[in-house]
Each structure stands twice: as C-alpha cells, then as structure tokens.
mmCIF file of C-alpha atoms in Angstrom:
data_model
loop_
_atom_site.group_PDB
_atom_site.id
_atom_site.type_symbol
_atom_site.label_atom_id
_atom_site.label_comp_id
_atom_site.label_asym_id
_atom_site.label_seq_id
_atom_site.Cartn_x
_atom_site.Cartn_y
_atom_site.Cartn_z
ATOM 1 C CA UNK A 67 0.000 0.000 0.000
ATOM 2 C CA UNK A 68 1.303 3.295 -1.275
ATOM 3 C CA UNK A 69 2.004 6.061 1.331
ATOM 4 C CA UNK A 70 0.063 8.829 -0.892
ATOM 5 C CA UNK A 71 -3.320 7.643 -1.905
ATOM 6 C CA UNK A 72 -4.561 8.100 -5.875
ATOM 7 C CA UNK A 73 -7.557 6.804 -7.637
ATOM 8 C CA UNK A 74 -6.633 3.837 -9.577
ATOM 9 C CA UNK A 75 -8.150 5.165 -12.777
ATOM 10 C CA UNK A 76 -9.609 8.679 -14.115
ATOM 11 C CA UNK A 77 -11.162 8.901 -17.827
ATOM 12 C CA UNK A 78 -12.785 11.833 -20.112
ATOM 13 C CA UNK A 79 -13.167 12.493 -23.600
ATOM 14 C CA UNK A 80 -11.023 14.319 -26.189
ATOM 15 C CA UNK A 81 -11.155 18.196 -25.100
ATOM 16 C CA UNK A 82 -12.245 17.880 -21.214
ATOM 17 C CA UNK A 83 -10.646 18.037 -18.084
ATOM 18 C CA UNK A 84 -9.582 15.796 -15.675
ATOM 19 C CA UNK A 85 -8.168 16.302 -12.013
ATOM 20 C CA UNK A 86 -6.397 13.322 -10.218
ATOM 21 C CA UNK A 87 -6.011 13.449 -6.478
ATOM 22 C CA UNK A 88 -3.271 12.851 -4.002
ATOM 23 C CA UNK A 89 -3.561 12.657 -0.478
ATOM 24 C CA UNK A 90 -0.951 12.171 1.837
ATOM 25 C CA UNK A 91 -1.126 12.314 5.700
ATOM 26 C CA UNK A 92 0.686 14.607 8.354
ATOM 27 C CA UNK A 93 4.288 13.423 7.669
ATOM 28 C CA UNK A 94 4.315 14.042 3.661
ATOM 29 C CA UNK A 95 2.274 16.810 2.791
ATOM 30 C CA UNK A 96 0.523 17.687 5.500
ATOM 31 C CA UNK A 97 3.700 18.423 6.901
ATOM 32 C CA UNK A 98 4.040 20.837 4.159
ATOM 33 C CA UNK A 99 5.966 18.845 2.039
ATOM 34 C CA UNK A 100 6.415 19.433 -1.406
ATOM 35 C CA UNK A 101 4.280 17.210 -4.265
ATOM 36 C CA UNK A 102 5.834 16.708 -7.762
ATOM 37 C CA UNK A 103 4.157 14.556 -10.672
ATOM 38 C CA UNK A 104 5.330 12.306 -12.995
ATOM 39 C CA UNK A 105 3.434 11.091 -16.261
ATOM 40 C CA UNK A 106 4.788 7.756 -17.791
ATOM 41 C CA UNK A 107 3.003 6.508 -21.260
ATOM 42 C CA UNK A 108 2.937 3.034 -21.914
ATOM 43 C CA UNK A 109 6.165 0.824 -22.019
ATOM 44 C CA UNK A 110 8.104 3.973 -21.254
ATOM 45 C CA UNK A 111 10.223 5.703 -17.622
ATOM 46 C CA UNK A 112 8.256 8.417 -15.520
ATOM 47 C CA UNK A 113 9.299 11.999 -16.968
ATOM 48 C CA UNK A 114 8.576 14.691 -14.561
ATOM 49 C CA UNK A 115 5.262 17.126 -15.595
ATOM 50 C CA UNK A 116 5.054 19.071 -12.446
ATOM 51 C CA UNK A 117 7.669 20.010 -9.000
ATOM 52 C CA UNK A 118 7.439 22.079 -5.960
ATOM 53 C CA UNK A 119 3.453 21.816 -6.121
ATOM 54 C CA UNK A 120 2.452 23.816 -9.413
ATOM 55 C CA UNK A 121 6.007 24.777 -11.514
ATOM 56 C CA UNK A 122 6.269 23.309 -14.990
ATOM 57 C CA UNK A 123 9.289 22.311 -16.593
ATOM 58 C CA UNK A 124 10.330 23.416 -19.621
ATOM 59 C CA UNK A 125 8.211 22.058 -22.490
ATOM 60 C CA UNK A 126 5.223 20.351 -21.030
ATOM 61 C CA UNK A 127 2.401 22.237 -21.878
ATOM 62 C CA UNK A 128 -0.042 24.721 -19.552
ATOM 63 C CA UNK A 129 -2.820 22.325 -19.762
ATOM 64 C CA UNK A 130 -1.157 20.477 -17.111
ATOM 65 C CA UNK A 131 -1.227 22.331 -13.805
ATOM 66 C CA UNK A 132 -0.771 21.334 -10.205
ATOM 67 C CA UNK A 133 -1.721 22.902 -6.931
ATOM 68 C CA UNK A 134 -1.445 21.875 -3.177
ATOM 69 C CA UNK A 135 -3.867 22.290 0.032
ATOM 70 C CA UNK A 136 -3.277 20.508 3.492
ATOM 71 C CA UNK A 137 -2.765 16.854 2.698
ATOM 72 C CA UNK A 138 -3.911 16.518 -0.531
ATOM 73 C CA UNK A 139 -2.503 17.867 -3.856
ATOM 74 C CA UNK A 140 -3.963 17.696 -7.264
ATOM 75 C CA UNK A 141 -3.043 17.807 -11.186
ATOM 76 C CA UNK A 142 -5.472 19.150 -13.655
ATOM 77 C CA UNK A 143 -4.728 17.958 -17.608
ATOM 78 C CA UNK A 144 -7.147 20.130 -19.558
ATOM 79 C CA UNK A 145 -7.895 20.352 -23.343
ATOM 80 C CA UNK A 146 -7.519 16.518 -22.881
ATOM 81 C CA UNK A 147 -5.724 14.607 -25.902
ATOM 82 C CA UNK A 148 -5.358 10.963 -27.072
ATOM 83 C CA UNK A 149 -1.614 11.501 -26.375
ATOM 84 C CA UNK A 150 -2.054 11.801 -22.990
ATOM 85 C CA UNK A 151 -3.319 8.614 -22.464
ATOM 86 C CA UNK A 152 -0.570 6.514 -19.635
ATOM 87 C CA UNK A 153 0.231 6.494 -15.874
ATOM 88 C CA UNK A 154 0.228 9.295 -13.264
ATOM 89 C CA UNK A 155 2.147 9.423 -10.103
ATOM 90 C CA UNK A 156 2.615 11.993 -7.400
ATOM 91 C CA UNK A 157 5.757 12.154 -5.254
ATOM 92 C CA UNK A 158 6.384 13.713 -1.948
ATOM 93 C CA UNK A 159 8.745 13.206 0.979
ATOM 94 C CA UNK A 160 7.881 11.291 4.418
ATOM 95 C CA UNK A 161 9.288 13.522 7.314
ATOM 96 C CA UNK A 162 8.995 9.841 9.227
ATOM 97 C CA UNK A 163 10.538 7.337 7.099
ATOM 98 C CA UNK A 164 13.132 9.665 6.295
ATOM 99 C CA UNK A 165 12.567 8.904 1.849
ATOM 100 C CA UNK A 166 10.849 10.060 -0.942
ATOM 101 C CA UNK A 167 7.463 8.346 -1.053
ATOM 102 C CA UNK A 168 5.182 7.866 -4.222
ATOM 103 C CA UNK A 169 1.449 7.227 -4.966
ATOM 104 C CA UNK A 170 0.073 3.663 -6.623
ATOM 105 C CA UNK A 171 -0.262 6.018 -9.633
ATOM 106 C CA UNK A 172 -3.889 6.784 -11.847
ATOM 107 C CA UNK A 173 -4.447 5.290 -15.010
ATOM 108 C CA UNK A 174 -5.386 7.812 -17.241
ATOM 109 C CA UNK A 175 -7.786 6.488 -20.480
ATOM 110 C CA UNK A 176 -9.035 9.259 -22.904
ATOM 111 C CA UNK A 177 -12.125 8.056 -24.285
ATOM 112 C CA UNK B 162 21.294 17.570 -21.976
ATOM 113 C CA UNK B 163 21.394 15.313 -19.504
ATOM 114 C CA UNK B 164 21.305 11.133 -20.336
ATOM 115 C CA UNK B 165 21.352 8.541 -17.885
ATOM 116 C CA UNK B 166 21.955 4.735 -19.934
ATOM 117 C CA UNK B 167 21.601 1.720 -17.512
ATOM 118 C CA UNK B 168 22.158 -1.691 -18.016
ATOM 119 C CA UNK B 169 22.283 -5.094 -16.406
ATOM 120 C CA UNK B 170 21.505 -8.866 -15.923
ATOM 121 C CA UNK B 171 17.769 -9.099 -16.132
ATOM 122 C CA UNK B 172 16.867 -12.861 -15.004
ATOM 123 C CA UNK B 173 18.089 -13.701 -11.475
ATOM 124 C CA UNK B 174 17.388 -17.268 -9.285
ATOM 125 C CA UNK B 175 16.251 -16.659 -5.699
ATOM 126 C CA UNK B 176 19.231 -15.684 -3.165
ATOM 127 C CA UNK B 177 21.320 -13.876 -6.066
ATOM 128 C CA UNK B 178 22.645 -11.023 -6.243
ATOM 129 C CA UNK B 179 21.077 -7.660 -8.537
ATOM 130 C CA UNK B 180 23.395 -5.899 -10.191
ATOM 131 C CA UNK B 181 22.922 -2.795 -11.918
ATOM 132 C CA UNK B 182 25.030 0.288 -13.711
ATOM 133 C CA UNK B 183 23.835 3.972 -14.896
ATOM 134 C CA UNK B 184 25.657 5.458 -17.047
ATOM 135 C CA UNK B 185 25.395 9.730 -17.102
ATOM 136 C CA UNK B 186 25.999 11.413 -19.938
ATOM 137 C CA UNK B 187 25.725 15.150 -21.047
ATOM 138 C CA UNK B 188 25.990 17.353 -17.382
ATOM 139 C CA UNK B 189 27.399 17.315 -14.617
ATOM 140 C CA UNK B 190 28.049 14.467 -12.146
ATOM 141 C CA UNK B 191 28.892 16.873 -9.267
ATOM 142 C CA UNK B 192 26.541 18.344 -7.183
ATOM 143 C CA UNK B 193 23.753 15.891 -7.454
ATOM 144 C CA UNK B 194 22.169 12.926 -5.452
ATOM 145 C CA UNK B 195 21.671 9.692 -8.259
ATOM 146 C CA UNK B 196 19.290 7.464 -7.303
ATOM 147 C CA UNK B 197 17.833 3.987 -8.219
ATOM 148 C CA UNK B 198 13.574 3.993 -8.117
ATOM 149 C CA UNK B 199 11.792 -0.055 -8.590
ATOM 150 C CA UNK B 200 8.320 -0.427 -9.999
ATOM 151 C CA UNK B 201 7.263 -3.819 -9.426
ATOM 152 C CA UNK B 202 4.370 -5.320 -11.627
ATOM 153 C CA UNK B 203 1.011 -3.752 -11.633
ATOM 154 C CA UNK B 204 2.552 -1.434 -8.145
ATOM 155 C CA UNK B 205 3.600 1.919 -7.888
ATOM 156 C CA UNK B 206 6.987 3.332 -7.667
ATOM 157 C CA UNK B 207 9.227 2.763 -4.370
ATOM 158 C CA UNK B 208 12.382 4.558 -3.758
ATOM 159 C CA UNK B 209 15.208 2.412 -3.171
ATOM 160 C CA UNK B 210 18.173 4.641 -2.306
ATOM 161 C CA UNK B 211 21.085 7.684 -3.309
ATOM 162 C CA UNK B 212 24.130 8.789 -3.530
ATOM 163 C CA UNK B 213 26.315 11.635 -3.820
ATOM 164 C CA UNK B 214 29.088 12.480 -5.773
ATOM 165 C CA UNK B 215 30.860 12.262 -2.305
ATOM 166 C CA UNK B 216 30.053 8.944 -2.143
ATOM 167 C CA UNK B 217 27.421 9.425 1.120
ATOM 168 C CA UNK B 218 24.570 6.784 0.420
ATOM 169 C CA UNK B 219 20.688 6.923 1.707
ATOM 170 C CA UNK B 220 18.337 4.128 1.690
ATOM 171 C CA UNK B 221 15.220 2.795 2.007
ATOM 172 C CA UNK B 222 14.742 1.656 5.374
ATOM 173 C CA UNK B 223 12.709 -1.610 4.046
ATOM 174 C CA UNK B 224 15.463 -2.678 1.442
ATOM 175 C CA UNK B 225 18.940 -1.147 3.392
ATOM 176 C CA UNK B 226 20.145 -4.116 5.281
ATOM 177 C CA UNK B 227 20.077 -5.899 1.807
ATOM 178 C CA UNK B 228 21.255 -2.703 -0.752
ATOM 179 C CA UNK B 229 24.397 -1.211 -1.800
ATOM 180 C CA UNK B 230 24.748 1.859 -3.887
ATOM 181 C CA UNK B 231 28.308 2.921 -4.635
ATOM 182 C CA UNK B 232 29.830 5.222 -7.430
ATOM 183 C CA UNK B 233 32.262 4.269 -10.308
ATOM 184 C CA UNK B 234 34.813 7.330 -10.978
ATOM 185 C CA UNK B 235 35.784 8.353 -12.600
ATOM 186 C CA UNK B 236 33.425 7.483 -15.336
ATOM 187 C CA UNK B 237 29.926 9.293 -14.154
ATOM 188 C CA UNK B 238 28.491 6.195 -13.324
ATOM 189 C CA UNK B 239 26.879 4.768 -10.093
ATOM 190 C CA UNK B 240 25.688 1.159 -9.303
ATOM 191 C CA UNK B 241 22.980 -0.643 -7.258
ATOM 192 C CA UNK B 242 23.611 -3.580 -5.842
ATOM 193 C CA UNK B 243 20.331 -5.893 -4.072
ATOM 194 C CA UNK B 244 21.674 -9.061 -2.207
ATOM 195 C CA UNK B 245 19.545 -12.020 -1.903
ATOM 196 C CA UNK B 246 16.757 -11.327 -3.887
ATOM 197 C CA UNK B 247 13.204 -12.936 -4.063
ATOM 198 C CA UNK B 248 10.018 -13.229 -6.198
ATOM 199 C CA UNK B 249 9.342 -9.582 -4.249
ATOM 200 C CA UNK B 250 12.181 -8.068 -6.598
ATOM 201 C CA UNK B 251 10.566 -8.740 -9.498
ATOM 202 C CA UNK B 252 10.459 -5.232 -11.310
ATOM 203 C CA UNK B 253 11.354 -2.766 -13.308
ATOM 204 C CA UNK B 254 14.769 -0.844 -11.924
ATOM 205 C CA UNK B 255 15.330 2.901 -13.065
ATOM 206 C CA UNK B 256 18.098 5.151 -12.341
ATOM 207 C CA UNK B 257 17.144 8.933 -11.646
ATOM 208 C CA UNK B 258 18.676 12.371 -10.737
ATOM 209 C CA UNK B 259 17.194 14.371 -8.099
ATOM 210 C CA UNK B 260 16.901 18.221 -8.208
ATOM 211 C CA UNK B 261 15.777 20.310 -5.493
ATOM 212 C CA UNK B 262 17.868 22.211 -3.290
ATOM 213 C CA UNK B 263 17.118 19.967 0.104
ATOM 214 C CA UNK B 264 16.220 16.313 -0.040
ATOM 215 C CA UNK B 265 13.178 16.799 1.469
ATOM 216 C CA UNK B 266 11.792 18.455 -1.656
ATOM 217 C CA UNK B 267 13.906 16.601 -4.344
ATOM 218 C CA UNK B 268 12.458 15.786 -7.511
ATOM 219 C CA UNK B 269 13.381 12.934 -10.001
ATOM 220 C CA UNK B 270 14.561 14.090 -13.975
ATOM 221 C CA UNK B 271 15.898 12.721 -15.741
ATOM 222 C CA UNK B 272 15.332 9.259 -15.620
ATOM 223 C CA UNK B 273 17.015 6.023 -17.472
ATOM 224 C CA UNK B 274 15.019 4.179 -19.527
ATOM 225 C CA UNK B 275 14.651 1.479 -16.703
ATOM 226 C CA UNK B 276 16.020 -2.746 -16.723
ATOM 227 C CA UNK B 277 12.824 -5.385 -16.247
ATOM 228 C CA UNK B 278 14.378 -7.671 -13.512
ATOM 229 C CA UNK B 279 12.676 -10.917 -12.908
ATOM 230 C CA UNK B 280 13.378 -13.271 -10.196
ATOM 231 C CA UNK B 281 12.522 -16.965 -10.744
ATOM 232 C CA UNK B 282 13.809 -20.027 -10.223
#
C-alpha cells in the first residue's frame, strides 16, 4: 500500500478536463511537504510534468497544472488529448521514514 | 542535456545477487544525489536509495540491510547492488537524478530508460 493515496483510474473524452487526487497524511504533505508529478506513457520511464506543487518544466504544456492544500494535492490535464493517455504518479517526501514516497499512480484512459 | 543509460543482468534465481550500472551522460556528475527507483508489476513506484558524488549513500529503510549503492569514478556512473533477492524483486529498476535544493523536496529528472528484472527459479 502506497504512502500517498490516488484513484486507480480517471477517464474523459477528447477536449475535457480531468483532475487526479493525491492525499498524503501529516508526515508528507501535510507536513508541508512538497508534491511533484510524474506522467509515464505506456512501455516507457516516468518523466517529470510538475515540482514544488504547481512549476512546470520546460516544455510540457499549460494544460497540465498542479496545486497543493493541506494533505492533498492535485493535477489538472485540460484540453484533454489521445496523447495523454498513460500512468500518473505523485511524489512527496515522508518527514517519518526519512525517503521520498510515491502514490500507486492513476491510469489515465481518454475516451 | 542530460542522459542517464543503464544496463544489467535481467533474469536472477532466488538468493542472487542484482546488479545494476547507470551510465550519465551530457551534465554534470557533481553536485547531485543519483538514485535507483523499482516499480514492481502492476505497483507503484518505491524509492530504493542515493548517492552523492561524495560517495554518502541513503536508503530505504525496508530494502537497506540488503542494498548497496556505490559510485564508479571516474566514469559518471553509479551502481545498485540488491543481495539475496526474491520473487518480491521482481520489477522494473530505473536510475534517476534528483533536483531540489534539500532532499526533502527533491524531484526525479531525468530518468534512465529502466532494466525489467525478474526473479525466478
């Protein structure tokens, strides 16, 4: 069992929006730890889409956006696209175990 | 840009040793923490451990009396090593930098492009 909690699955068609939840408890980010998200399409490594909460890196686009209140922290894909299709996972750090801790990732299916 | 290559054996027998190599490429080996991230079948991702340039290791608490990350100078490449391994290994290995000025709000990027290891007898 994964130390940050995400729905196993979110869908929507072409052009919606989506939002995929992460909660965490009082040692990750309701200790005010930071949340970062990775997306990773099929057969391929994580890449990183969002850090510290709600930055973006370089080249992923502004339909992805992140934000961060008391334990839980959420990503928001919008203008949804076929290509988007593949795993997300949110990452944060447990103040307890002393490590980086991830969520069982959401399987995102564009309809 | 940045490149991390990793390679290694990918079918192990119960009670053998892991072995695996990342390669960076590209940037700078100095100044960073490298670290090694499993995803085991149908699970999420776990952290399994860094290191420095300075050679000063972290692990995860549930793996580090059987894991061993060390660095290869002066080549830019750093190693995992997972002793004993069972069925509960089974997974996909990836190497990763980490960003972020403390560790406590590190962030993985770039990552390799990940080894399947499968443990069977």
């Amino acid at each position: 069992q994964s130390v940050l909690t995400q729905p196993p699955s979110v869908s929507g068609a072409p052009g919606q929006r989506v939002i995929i939840s992460c909660t965490g408890s009082s040692s990750t980010t309701g200790a005010g730890q930071d949340v970062h998200w990775y997306q990773q399409l099929a057969g391929k490594a994580p890449t990183l889409l969002i850090y510290k909460n709600s930055q973006r890196p370089s080249g992923v686009p502004d339909r992805f956006s992140g934000s961060k209140s008391g334990t839980s922290a959420s990503l928001a894909i919008t203008g949804l696209q076929t290509d988007d299709e593949g795993q997300y996972h949110c990452q944060s750090y447990d103040s307890d175990l002393g490590t980086s801790v991830f969520g069982g990732g959401t399987k995102l299916t564009v309809l | 840009q940045v490149r991390l290559q990793q390679w290694g054996a990918g079918l192990l027998k119960p009670s053998e040793t892991l072995s695996l190599t990342c390669a960076v490429s590209g940037g700078s080996f100095s100044g960073y923490h490298w670290n090694w991230i499993r995803q085991s079948p149908g699970k999420g991702l776990e952290w399994i451990g860094e290191i420095n340039h300075r050679g000063s290791t972290s692990y995860n608490p549930s793996l580090k009396s059987r894991v061993a990350i060390s660095i290869l100078t002066p080549r830019s490449q750093f190693s995992l090593s997972l002793y004993s391994v069972t069925g509960d290994d089974t997974a996909i290995y990836y190497c990763a930098r980490a960003q972020g000025a403390v560790v406590a709000s590190a962030y993985f990027a770039p990552w390799g492009q990940g080894t399947l290891v499968t443990v069977s007898s």
